[in-house]
PDB file of C-alpha atoms in Angstrom:
ATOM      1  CA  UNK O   1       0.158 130.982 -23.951  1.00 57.00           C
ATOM      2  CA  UNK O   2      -2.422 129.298 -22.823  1.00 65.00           C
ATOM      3  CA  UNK O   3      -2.363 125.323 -21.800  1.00 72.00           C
ATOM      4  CA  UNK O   4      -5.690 123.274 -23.346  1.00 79.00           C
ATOM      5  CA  UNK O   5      -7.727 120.927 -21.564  1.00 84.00           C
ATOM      6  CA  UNK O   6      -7.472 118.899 -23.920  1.00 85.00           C
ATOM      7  CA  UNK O   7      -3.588 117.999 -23.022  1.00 79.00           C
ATOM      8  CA  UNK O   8      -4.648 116.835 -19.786  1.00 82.00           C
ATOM      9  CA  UNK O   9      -6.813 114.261 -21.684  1.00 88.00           C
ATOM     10  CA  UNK O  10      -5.943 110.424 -20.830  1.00 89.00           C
ATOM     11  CA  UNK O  11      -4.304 109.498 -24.520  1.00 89.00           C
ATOM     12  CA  UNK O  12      -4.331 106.144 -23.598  1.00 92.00           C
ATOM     13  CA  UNK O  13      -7.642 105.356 -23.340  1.00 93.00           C
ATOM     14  CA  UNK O  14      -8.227 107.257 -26.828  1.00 92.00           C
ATOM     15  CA  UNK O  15      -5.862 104.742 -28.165  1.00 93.00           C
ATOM     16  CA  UNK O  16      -8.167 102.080 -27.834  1.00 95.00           C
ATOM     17  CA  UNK O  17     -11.297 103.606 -29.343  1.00 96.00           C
ATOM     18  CA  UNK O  18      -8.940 104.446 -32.653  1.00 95.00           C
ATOM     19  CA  UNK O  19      -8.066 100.213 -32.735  1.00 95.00           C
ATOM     20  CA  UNK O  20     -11.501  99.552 -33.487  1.00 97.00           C
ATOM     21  CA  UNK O  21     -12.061  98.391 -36.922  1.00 97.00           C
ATOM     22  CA  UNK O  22     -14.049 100.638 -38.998  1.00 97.00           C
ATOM     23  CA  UNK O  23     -16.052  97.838 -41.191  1.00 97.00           C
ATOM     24  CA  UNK O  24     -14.820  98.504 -44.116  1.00 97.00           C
ATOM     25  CA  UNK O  25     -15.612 102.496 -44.133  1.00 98.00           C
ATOM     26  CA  UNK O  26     -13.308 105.401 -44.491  1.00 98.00           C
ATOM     27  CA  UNK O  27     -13.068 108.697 -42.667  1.00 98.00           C
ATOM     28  CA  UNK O  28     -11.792 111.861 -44.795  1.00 98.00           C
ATOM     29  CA  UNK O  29     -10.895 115.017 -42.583  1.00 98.00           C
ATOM     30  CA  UNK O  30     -11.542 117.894 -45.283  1.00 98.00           C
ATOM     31  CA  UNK O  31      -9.055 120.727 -44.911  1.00 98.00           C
ATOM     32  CA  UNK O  32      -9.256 124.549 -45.580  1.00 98.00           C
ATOM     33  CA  UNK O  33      -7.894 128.020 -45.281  1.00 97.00           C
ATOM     34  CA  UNK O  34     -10.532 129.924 -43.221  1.00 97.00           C
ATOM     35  CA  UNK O  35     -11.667 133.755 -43.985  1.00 96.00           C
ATOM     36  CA  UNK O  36      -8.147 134.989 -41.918  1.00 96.00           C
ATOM     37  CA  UNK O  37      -5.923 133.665 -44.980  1.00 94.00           C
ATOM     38  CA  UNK O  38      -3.961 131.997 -42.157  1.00 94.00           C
ATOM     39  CA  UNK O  39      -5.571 129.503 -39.974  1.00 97.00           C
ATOM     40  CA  UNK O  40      -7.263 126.171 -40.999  1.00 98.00           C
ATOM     41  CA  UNK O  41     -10.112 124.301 -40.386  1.00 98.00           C
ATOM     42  CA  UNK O  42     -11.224 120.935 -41.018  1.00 98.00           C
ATOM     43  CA  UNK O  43     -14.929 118.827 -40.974  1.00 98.00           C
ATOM     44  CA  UNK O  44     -14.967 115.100 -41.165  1.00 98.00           C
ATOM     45  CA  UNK O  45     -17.056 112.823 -43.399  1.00 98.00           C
ATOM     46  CA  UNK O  46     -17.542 109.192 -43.411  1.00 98.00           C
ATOM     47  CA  UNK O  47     -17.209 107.424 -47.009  1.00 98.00           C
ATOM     48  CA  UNK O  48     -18.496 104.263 -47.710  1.00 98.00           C
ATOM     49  CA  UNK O  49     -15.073 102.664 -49.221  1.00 98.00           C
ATOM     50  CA  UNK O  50     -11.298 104.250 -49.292  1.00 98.00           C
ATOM     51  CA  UNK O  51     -11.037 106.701 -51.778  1.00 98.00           C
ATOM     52  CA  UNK O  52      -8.265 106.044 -54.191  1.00 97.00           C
ATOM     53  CA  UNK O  53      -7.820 109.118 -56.310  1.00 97.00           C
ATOM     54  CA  UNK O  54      -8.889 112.800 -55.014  1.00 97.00           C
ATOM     55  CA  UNK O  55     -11.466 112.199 -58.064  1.00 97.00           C
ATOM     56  CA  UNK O  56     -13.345 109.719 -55.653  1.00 98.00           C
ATOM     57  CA  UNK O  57     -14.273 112.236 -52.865  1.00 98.00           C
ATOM     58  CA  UNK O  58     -17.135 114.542 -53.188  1.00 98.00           C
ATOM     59  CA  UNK O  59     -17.580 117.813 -52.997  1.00 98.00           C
ATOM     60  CA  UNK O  60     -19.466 119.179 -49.363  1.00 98.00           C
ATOM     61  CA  UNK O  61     -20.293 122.347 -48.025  1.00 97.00           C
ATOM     62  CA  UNK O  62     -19.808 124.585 -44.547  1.00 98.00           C
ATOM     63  CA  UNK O  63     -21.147 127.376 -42.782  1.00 97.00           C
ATOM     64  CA  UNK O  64     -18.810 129.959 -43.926  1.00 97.00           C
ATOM     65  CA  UNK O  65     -20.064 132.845 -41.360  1.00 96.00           C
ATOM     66  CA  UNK O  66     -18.698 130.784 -38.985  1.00 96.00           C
ATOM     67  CA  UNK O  67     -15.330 131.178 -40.458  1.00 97.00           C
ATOM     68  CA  UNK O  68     -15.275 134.728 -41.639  1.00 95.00           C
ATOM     69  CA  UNK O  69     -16.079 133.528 -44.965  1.00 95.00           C
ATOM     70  CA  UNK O  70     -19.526 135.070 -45.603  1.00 92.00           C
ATOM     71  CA  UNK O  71     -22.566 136.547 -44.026  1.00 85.00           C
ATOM     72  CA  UNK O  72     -24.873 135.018 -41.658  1.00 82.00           C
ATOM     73  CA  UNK O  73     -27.843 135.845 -44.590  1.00 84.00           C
ATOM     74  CA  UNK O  74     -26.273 133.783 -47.474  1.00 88.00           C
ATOM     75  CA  UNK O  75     -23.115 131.675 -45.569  1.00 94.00           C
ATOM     76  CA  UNK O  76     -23.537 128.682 -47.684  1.00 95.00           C
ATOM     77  CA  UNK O  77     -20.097 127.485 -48.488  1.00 97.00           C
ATOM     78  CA  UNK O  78     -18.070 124.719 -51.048  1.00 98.00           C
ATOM     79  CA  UNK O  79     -15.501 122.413 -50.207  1.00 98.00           C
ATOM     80  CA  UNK O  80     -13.816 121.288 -53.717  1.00 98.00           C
ATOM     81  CA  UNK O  81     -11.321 118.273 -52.900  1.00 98.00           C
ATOM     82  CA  UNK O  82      -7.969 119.134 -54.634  1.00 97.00           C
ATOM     83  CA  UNK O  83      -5.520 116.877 -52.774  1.00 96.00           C
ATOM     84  CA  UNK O  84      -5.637 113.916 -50.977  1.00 98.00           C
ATOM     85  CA  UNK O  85      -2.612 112.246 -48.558  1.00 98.00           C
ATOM     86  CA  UNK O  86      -2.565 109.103 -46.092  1.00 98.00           C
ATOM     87  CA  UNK O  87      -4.005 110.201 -42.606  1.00 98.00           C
ATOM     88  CA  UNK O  88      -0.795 109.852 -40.254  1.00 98.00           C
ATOM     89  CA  UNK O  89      -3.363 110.807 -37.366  1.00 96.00           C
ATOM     90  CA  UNK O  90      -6.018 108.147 -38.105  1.00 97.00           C
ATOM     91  CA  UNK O  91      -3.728 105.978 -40.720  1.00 97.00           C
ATOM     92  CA  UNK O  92      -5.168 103.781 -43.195  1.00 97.00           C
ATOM     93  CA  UNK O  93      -7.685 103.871 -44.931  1.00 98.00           C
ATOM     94  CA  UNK O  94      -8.508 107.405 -43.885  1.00 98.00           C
ATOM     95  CA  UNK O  95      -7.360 109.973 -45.669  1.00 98.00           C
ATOM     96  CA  UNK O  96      -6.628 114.093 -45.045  1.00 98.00           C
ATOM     97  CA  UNK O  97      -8.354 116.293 -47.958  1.00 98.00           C
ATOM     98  CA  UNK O  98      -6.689 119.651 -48.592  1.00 98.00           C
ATOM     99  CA  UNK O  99     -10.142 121.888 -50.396  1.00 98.00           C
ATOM    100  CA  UNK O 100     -10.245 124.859 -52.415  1.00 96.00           C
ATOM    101  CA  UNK O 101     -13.445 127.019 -51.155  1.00 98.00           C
ATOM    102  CA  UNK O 102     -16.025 128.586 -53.124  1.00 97.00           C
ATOM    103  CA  UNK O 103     -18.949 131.029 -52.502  1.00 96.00           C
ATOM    104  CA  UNK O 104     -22.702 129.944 -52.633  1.00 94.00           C
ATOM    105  CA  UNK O 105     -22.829 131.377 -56.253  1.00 94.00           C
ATOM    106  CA  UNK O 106     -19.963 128.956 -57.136  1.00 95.00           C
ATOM    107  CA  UNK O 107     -17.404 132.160 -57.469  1.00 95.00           C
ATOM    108  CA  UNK O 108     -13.777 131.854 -55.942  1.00 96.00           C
ATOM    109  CA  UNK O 109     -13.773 132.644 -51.840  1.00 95.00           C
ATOM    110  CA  UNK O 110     -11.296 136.027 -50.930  1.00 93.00           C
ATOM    111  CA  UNK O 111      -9.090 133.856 -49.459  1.00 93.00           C
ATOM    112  CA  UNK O 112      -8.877 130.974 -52.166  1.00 95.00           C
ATOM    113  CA  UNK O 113      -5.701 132.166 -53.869  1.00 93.00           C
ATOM    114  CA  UNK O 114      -5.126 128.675 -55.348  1.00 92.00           C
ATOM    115  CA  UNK O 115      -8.076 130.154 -58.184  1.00 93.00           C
ATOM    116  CA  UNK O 116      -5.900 132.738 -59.767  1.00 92.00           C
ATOM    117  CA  UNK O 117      -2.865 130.538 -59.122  1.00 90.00           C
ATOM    118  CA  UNK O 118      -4.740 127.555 -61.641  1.00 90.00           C
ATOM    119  CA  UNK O 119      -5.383 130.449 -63.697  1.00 91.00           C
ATOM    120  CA  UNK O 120      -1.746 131.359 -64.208  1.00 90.00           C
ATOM    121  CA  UNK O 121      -0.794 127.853 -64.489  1.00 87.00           C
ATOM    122  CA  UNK O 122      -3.060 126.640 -67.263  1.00 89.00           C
ATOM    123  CA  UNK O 123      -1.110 129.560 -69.354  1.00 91.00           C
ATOM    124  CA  UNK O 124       1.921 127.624 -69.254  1.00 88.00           C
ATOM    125  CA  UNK O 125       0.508 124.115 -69.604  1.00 84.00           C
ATOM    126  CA  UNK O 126       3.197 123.540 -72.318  1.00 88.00           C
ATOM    127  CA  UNK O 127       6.280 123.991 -69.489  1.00 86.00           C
ATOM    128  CA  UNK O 128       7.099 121.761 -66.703  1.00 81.00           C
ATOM    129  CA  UNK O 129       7.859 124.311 -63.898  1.00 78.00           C
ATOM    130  CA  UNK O 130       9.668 122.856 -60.917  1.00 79.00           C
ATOM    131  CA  UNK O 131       8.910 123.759 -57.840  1.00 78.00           C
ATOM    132  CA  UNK O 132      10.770 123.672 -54.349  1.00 81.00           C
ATOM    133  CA  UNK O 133       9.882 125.245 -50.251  1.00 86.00           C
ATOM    134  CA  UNK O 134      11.724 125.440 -47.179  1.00 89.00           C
ATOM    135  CA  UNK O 135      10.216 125.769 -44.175  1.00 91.00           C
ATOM    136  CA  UNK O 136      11.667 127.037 -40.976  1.00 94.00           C
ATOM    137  CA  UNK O 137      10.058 126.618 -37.906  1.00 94.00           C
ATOM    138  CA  UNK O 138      10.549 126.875 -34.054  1.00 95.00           C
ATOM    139  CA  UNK O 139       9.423 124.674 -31.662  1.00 95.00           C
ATOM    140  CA  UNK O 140       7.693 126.721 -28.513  1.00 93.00           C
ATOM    141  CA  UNK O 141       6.917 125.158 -24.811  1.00 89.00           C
ATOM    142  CA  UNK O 142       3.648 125.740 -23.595  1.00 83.00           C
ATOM    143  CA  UNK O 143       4.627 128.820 -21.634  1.00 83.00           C
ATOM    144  CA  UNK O 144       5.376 130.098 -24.692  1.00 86.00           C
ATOM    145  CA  UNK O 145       9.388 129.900 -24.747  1.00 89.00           C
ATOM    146  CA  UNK O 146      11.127 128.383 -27.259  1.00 94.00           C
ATOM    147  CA  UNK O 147      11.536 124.770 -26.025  1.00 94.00           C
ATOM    148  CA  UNK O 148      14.308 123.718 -23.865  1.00 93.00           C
ATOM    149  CA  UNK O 149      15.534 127.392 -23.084  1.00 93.00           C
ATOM    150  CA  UNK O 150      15.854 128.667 -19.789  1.00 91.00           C
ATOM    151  CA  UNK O 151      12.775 130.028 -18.388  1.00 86.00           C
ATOM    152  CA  UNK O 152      14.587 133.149 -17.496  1.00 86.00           C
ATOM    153  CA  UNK O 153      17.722 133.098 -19.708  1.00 88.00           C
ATOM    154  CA  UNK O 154      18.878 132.190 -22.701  1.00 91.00           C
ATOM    155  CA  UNK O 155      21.116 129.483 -24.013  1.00 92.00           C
ATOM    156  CA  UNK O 156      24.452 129.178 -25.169  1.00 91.00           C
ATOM    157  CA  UNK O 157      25.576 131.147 -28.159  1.00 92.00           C
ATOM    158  CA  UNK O 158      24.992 130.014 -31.804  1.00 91.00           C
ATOM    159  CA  UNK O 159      27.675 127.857 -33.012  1.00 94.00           C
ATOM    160  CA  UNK O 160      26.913 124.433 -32.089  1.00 95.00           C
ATOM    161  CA  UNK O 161      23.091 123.901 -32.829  1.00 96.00           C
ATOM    162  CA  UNK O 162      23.375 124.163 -36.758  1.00 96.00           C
ATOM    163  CA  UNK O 163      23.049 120.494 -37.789  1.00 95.00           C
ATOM    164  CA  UNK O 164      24.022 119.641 -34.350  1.00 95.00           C
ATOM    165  CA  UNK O 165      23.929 115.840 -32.724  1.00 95.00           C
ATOM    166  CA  UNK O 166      22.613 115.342 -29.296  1.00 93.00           C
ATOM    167  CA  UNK O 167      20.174 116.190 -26.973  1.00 90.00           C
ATOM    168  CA  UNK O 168      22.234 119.451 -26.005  1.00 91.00           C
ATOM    169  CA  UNK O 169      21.999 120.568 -29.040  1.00 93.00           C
ATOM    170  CA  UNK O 170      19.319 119.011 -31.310  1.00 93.00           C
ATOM    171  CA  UNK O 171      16.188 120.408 -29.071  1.00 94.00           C
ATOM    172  CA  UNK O 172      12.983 118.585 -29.605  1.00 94.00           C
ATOM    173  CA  UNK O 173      14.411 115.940 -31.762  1.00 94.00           C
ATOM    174  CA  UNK O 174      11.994 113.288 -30.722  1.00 95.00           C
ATOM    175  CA  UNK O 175       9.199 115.784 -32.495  1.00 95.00           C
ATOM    176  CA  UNK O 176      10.593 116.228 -35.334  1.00 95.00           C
ATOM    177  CA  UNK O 177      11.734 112.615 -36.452  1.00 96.00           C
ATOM    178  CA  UNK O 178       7.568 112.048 -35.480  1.00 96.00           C
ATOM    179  CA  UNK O 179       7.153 114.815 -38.228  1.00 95.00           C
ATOM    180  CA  UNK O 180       9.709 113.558 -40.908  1.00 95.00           C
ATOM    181  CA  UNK O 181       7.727 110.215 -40.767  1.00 97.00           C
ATOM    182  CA  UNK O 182       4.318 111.045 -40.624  1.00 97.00           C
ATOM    183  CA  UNK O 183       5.217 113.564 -43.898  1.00 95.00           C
ATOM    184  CA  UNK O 184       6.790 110.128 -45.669  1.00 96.00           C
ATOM    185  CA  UNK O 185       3.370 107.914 -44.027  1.00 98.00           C
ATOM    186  CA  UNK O 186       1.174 110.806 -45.702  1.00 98.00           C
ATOM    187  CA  UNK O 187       2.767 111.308 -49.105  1.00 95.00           C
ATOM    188  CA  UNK O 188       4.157 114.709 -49.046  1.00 92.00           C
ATOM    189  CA  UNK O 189       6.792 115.001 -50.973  1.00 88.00           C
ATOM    190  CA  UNK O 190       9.946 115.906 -48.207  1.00 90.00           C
ATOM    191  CA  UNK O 191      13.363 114.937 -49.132  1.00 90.00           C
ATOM    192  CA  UNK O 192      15.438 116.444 -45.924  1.00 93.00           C
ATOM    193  CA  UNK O 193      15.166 118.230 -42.491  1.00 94.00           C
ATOM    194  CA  UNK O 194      18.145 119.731 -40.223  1.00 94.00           C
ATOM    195  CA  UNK O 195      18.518 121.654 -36.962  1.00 95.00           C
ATOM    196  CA  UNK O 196      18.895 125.440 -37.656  1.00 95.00           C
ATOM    197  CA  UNK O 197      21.486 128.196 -36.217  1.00 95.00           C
ATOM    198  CA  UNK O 198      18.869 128.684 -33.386  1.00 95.00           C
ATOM    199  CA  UNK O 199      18.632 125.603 -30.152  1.00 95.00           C
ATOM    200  CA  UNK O 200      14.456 124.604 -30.949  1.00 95.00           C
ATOM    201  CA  UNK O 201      14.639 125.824 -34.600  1.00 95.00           C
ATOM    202  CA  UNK O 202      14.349 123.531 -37.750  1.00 94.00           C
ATOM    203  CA  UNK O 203      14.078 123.340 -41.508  1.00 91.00           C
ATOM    204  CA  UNK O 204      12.289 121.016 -43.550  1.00 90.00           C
ATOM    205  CA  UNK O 205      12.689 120.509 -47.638  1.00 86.00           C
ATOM    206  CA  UNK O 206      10.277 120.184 -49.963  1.00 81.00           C
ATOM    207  CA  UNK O 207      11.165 118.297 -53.197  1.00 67.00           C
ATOM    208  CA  UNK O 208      10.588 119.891 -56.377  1.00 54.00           C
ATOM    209  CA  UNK O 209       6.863 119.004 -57.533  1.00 50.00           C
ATOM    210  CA  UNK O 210       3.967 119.640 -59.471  1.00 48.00           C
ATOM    211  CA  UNK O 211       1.085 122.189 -58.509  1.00 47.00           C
ATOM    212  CA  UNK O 212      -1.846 120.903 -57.673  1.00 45.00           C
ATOM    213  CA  UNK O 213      -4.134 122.102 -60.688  1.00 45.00           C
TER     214      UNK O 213
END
């Protein structure tokens, strides 16, 4: 696994630049599945006020040959705001925007599975469905090893990690209380995390919610 440059970058100095006061403007990082179905990518606008509902940002567009989306003859892309959270990156008043994409022709990208999923959802308008995720995830060093394992072992058995307290057993703690919060700073709706059976393995909950629609 490959380091970036961009680690080696003085954070510090950063820092000051993203004190300055933005004069009353907001910035809104626009978010969206690319043509893999897996990775994201993300284009920042400036607005001229903070947005207060997800009905306040407007729609933009991208080069979608770029990201596997379309051909370099007609790659004329949509970004249709859907969500909106607090920026835990930029804080207030900027905001991250998660987008549906569409096709130059206004059609429903391959990869925009959130179309048939509104679809399906507008059939049971009457119902409240409930909805619930866990996520488990494992934090990796930049050599590529799970983080705080030996670089040419392994550690201790499983037994102690699950749920464990202290550094010799909750690995990368520090990161994920800085996730817990920024997820509570941003709005999403988490209501619990926990070390897993695995040293540098963790689970976060989701509360039950509503679909965006």
């Amino acid at each position: 696994m490959a380091t970036s440059a961009s680690s080696k970058l003085n954070k510090a100095v950063k820092q000051q630049y993203m004190e300055l006061p933005q004069g009353g403007r907001a910035q809104a990082m626009y978010i969206w599945v690319d043509g893999s179905g897996e990775e994201l990518r993300c284009k920042t606008r400036t607005l001229d006020s903070e947005p207060k509902t997800v009905d306040d940002l407007p729609e933009w567009n991208f080069d979608g040959s770029s990201t596997f989306q379309s051909e370099g003859s007609n790659s004329d892309m949509f970004l249709i705001p859907v969500a909106m959270f607090r920026d835990p990156f930029r804080r207030d008043p900027n905001k991250l925007v998660l987008c549906e994409v569409l096709k130059y022709n206004r059609k429903p990208a391959e990869t925009n599975q959130r179309f048939m999923c509104k679809q399906i959802m507008r059939m049971v308008d009457s119902s409240e469905p409930w909805f619930g995720m866990e996520q488990e995830y494992t934090l990796l060093s930049t050599d590529g090893h799970p983080f705080g394992w030996p670089t040419n072992g392994f550690p201790g058995p499983q037994g102690p990690y699950y749920c464990g307290v202290g550094a010799d057993k909750a690995y990368g703690r520090d990161i994920v209380e800085a996730h817990y919060r920024a997820c509570l700073y941003a709005g999403v709706q988490i209501c619990g995390t926990n070390a897993e059976v695995m040293p540098a393995q963790n689970i976060y909950h989701i509360e039950q919610y509503n679909i965006y629609i």
